PDB file of C-alpha atoms in Angstrom:
ATOM      1  CA  MET G   1      10.999 -26.665 -26.314  1.00  0.00           C
ATOM      2  CA  LEU G   2       9.341 -29.712 -23.920  1.00  0.00           C
ATOM      3  CA  ARG G   3       8.360 -31.603 -27.063  1.00  0.00           C
ATOM      4  CA  GLY G   4      11.814 -32.179 -27.974  1.00  0.00           C
ATOM      5  CA  ALA G   5      13.178 -32.473 -24.393  1.00  0.00           C
ATOM      6  CA  TYR G   6      10.321 -35.300 -24.295  1.00  0.00           C
ATOM      7  CA  LEU G   7      11.586 -36.423 -27.632  1.00  0.00           C
ATOM      8  CA  ALA G   8      15.125 -36.881 -26.196  1.00  0.00           C
ATOM      9  CA  ILE G   9      13.840 -39.801 -23.134  1.00  0.00           C
ATOM     10  CA  ALA G  10      15.275 -43.194 -24.749  1.00  0.00           C
ATOM     11  CA  LYS G  11      12.882 -44.749 -25.729  1.00  0.00           C
ATOM     12  CA  GLY G  12      13.016 -47.945 -23.076  1.00  0.00           C
ATOM     13  CA  GLU G  13      12.974 -45.893 -20.549  1.00  0.00           C
ATOM     14  CA  LEU G  14       9.774 -45.029 -20.945  1.00  0.00           C
ATOM     15  CA  GLU G  15       8.248 -48.187 -22.592  1.00  0.00           C
ATOM     16  CA  ALA G  16      10.220 -49.928 -19.271  1.00  0.00           C
ATOM     17  CA  PRO G  17       7.872 -48.469 -16.775  1.00  0.00           C
ATOM     18  CA  ALA G  18       4.725 -49.494 -18.454  1.00  0.00           C
ATOM     19  CA  LEU G  19       5.297 -53.199 -18.687  1.00  0.00           C
ATOM     20  CA  SER G  20       6.545 -53.214 -15.398  1.00  0.00           C
ATOM     21  CA  GLY G  21       2.449 -51.557 -14.350  1.00  0.00           C
ATOM     22  CA  TRP G  22       2.794 -48.493 -13.218  1.00  0.00           C
ATOM     23  CA  GLY G  23       0.621 -46.152 -14.025  1.00  0.00           C
ATOM     24  CA  ALA G  24       0.397 -43.249 -16.168  1.00  0.00           C
ATOM     25  CA  LEU G  25       0.622 -40.770 -13.457  1.00  0.00           C
ATOM     26  CA  LEU G  26       3.006 -42.195 -11.566  1.00  0.00           C
ATOM     27  CA  ARG G  27       5.261 -42.916 -14.627  1.00  0.00           C
ATOM     28  CA  LEU G  28       5.170 -38.651 -15.640  1.00  0.00           C
ATOM     29  CA  ARG G  29       5.959 -37.955 -11.458  1.00  0.00           C
ATOM     30  CA  ARG G  30       9.113 -40.337 -11.075  1.00  0.00           C
ATOM     31  CA  ILE G  31      10.047 -40.725 -15.038  1.00  0.00           C
ATOM     32  CA  ILE G  32       9.276 -38.773 -17.641  1.00  0.00           C
ATOM     33  CA  ALA G  33       8.573 -35.237 -15.343  1.00  0.00           C
ATOM     34  CA  PRO G  34      12.310 -34.926 -13.918  1.00  0.00           C
ATOM     35  CA  GLN G  35      14.437 -36.052 -17.447  1.00  0.00           C
ATOM     36  CA  VAL G  36      12.007 -33.095 -19.318  1.00  0.00           C
ATOM     37  CA  MET G  37      13.207 -31.338 -17.104  1.00  0.00           C
ATOM     38  CA  ARG G  38      16.527 -31.773 -17.521  1.00  0.00           C
ATOM     39  CA  PHE G  39      16.825 -31.717 -20.857  1.00  0.00           C
ATOM     40  CA  ALA G  40      14.690 -28.394 -20.989  1.00  0.00           C
ATOM     41  CA  LEU G  41      15.844 -26.261 -18.756  1.00  0.00           C
ATOM     42  CA  PRO G  42      18.894 -25.230 -20.288  1.00  0.00           C
ATOM     43  CA  GLY G  43      16.748 -23.442 -23.599  1.00  0.00           C
ATOM     44  CA  LEU G  44      13.918 -22.469 -20.504  1.00  0.00           C
ATOM     45  CA  GLY G  45      17.080 -20.702 -19.299  1.00  0.00           C
ATOM     46  CA  ASN G  46      17.183 -19.280 -22.363  1.00  0.00           C
ATOM     47  CA  VAL G  47      14.037 -17.936 -23.924  1.00  0.00           C
ATOM     48  CA  TRP G  48      13.809 -16.643 -20.591  1.00  0.00           C
ATOM     49  CA  GLN G  49      16.627 -14.448 -20.764  1.00  0.00           C
ATOM     50  CA  VAL G  50      15.342 -13.366 -24.413  1.00  0.00           C
ATOM     51  CA  VAL G  51      12.331 -12.412 -22.283  1.00  0.00           C
ATOM     52  CA  LEU G  52      13.728 -10.624 -19.451  1.00  0.00           C
ATOM     53  CA  LYS G  53      15.491  -8.399 -22.432  1.00  0.00           C
ATOM     54  CA  GLU G  54      12.779  -8.010 -24.762  1.00  0.00           C
ATOM     55  CA  SER G  55       9.521  -7.357 -22.865  1.00  0.00           C
ATOM     56  CA  ALA G  56       8.002  -7.441 -20.103  1.00  0.00           C
ATOM     57  CA  LEU G  57       5.985  -9.739 -17.225  1.00  0.00           C
ATOM     58  CA  ILE G  58       3.488  -9.349 -14.656  1.00  0.00           C
ATOM     59  CA  SER G  59       6.148  -8.323 -12.018  1.00  0.00           C
ATOM     60  CA  VAL G  60       9.368  -8.133 -14.389  1.00  0.00           C
ATOM     61  CA  THR G  61      10.236  -5.420 -14.912  1.00  0.00           C
ATOM     62  CA  GLY G  62      12.166  -5.599 -18.897  1.00  0.00           C
ATOM     63  CA  LEU G  63      15.063  -3.639 -20.644  1.00  0.00           C
ATOM     64  CA  THR G  64      13.375  -1.735 -22.876  1.00  0.00           C
ATOM     65  CA  GLU G  65      10.756  -1.465 -19.658  1.00  0.00           C
ATOM     66  CA  LEU G  66      13.615   0.069 -17.422  1.00  0.00           C
ATOM     67  CA  LEU G  67      15.844   2.035 -20.783  1.00  0.00           C
ATOM     68  CA  ARG G  68      12.622   4.355 -21.150  1.00  0.00           C
ATOM     69  CA  GLN G  69      11.554   5.238 -17.641  1.00  0.00           C
ATOM     70  CA  ALA G  70      15.427   5.914 -17.154  1.00  0.00           C
ATOM     71  CA  GLN G  71      14.814   8.476 -20.459  1.00  0.00           C
ATOM     72  CA  VAL G  72      11.791  10.442 -18.807  1.00  0.00           C
ATOM     73  CA  ALA G  73      13.332  10.525 -15.818  1.00  0.00           C
ATOM     74  CA  SER G  74      16.813  12.066 -17.273  1.00  0.00           C
ATOM     75  CA  GLY G  75      14.775  14.448 -19.342  1.00  0.00           C
ATOM     76  CA  SER G  76      13.040  15.777 -15.732  1.00  0.00           C
ATOM     77  CA  THR G  77      16.370  16.895 -14.347  1.00  0.00           C
ATOM     78  CA  LYS G  78      19.539  16.575 -17.065  1.00  0.00           C
ATOM     79  CA  GLN G  79      21.322  14.105 -15.612  1.00  0.00           C
ATOM     80  CA  PRO G  80      21.163  11.254 -17.709  1.00  0.00           C
ATOM     81  CA  PHE G  81      24.118   9.241 -16.590  1.00  0.00           C
ATOM     82  CA  THR G  82      22.589   8.872 -13.095  1.00  0.00           C
ATOM     83  CA  PHE G  83      19.443   7.149 -13.988  1.00  0.00           C
ATOM     84  CA  TYR G  84      21.032   4.888 -16.891  1.00  0.00           C
ATOM     85  CA  VAL G  85      24.110   3.527 -14.752  1.00  0.00           C
ATOM     86  CA  THR G  86      21.417   2.512 -12.594  1.00  0.00           C
ATOM     87  CA  ALA G  87      18.834   0.680 -15.182  1.00  0.00           C
ATOM     88  CA  ALA G  88      21.729  -1.229 -16.062  1.00  0.00           C
ATOM     89  CA  ALA G  89      22.563  -1.828 -13.284  1.00  0.00           C
ATOM     90  CA  ALA G  90      18.465  -3.017 -12.067  1.00  0.00           C
ATOM     91  CA  TYR G  91      19.164  -5.571 -15.010  1.00  0.00           C
ATOM     92  CA  LEU G  92      22.188  -6.560 -14.028  1.00  0.00           C
ATOM     93  CA  VAL G  93      20.869  -7.915 -10.646  1.00  0.00           C
ATOM     94  CA  LEU G  94      17.472  -9.137 -12.302  1.00  0.00           C
ATOM     95  CA  THR G  95      19.506 -11.128 -14.884  1.00  0.00           C
ATOM     96  CA  SER G  96      22.236 -12.627 -12.758  1.00  0.00           C
ATOM     97  CA  ILE G  97      19.769 -13.732 -10.510  1.00  0.00           C
ATOM     98  CA  SER G  98      18.066 -15.670 -12.855  1.00  0.00           C
ATOM     99  CA  SER G  99      21.204 -16.646 -14.481  1.00  0.00           C
ATOM    100  CA  TRP G 100      21.727 -17.619 -10.807  1.00  0.00           C
ATOM    101  CA  LEU G 101      18.880 -19.578 -11.042  1.00  0.00           C
ATOM    102  CA  PHE G 102      18.374 -21.627 -13.558  1.00  0.00           C
ATOM    103  CA  ARG G 103      21.862 -22.395 -13.475  1.00  0.00           C
ATOM    104  CA  ARG G 104      21.636 -23.603 -10.202  1.00  0.00           C
ATOM    105  CA  ALA G 105      17.710 -25.760 -11.676  1.00  0.00           C
ATOM    106  CA  GLU G 106      20.661 -27.361 -14.371  1.00  0.00           C
ATOM    107  CA  VAL G 107      22.519 -28.691 -11.607  1.00  0.00           C
ATOM    108  CA  GLN G 108      20.240 -29.823  -9.558  1.00  0.00           C
ATOM    109  CA  ALA G 109      18.671 -32.224 -11.993  1.00  0.00           C
ATOM    110  CA  MET G 110      21.764 -33.377 -12.999  1.00  0.00           C
ATOM    111  CA  ARG G 111      23.086 -33.937  -9.890  1.00  0.00           C
ATOM    112  CA  ALA G 112      19.832 -35.974  -9.783  1.00  0.00           C
ATOM    113  CA  ALA G 113      20.185 -37.550 -12.811  1.00  0.00           C
ATOM    114  CA  CYS G 114      23.616 -38.962 -13.309  1.00  0.00           C
ATOM    115  CA  GLY G 115      23.892 -40.009  -9.108  1.00  0.00           C
ATOM    116  CA  PRO G 116      26.250 -37.898  -5.977  1.00  0.00           C
ATOM    117  CA  PRO G 117      29.282 -35.535  -7.804  1.00  0.00           C
ATOM    118  CA  GLY G 118      32.495 -38.330  -7.243  1.00  0.00           C
ATOM    119  CA  LEU G 119      30.714 -41.492  -8.676  1.00  0.00           C
ATOM    120  CA  ARG G 120      30.456 -41.960 -12.250  1.00  0.00           C
ATOM    121  CA  ARG G 121      27.030 -44.048 -13.056  1.00  0.00           C
ATOM    122  CA  LEU G 122      27.463 -47.212 -14.349  1.00  0.00           C
ATOM    123  CA  ASN G 123      24.790 -49.523 -16.013  1.00  0.00           C
ATOM    124  CA  HIS G 124      23.721 -50.971 -12.325  1.00  0.00           C
ATOM    125  CA  GLY G 125      24.886 -49.129  -9.713  1.00  0.00           C
ATOM    126  CA  TYR G 126      27.269 -46.296  -8.967  1.00  0.00           C
ATOM    127  CA  GLN G 127      31.193 -47.544  -9.098  1.00  0.00           C
ATOM    128  CA  LEU G 128      34.001 -45.558  -7.530  1.00  0.00           C
ATOM    129  CA  PRO G 129      35.982 -43.021  -9.682  1.00  0.00           C
ATOM    130  CA  LEU G 130      39.562 -44.156 -10.807  1.00  0.00           C
ATOM    131  CA  SER G 131      42.611 -41.874  -9.777  1.00  0.00           C
TER     132      SER G 131
END
């Protein structure tokens, strides 16, 4: 995913800073990393949602673990509806928060790449929108 995002950067945008004498770390920090993240964030968000659904990370409980715990608790108390609704609500909260965070990061990355809202980016600067 990151390799594809790196390959999506225009060749001239990678060559220009090198020809201007920028060092490798400066190019990485100022040119490459922001553009790679802008292209990679949507895919990373999708992968994160799949990982959240399929398995558990160190501090994130996945859907499988939530449903397993709900099954165990409902078997003990004979109240399955309560536990399954609670598990569904917890999963909905986890996915909603992570979706919101990735959406916000994507908007921020696009804002940095395209300029302030309401302005159109041209080759050499900004122009007010034609209304």
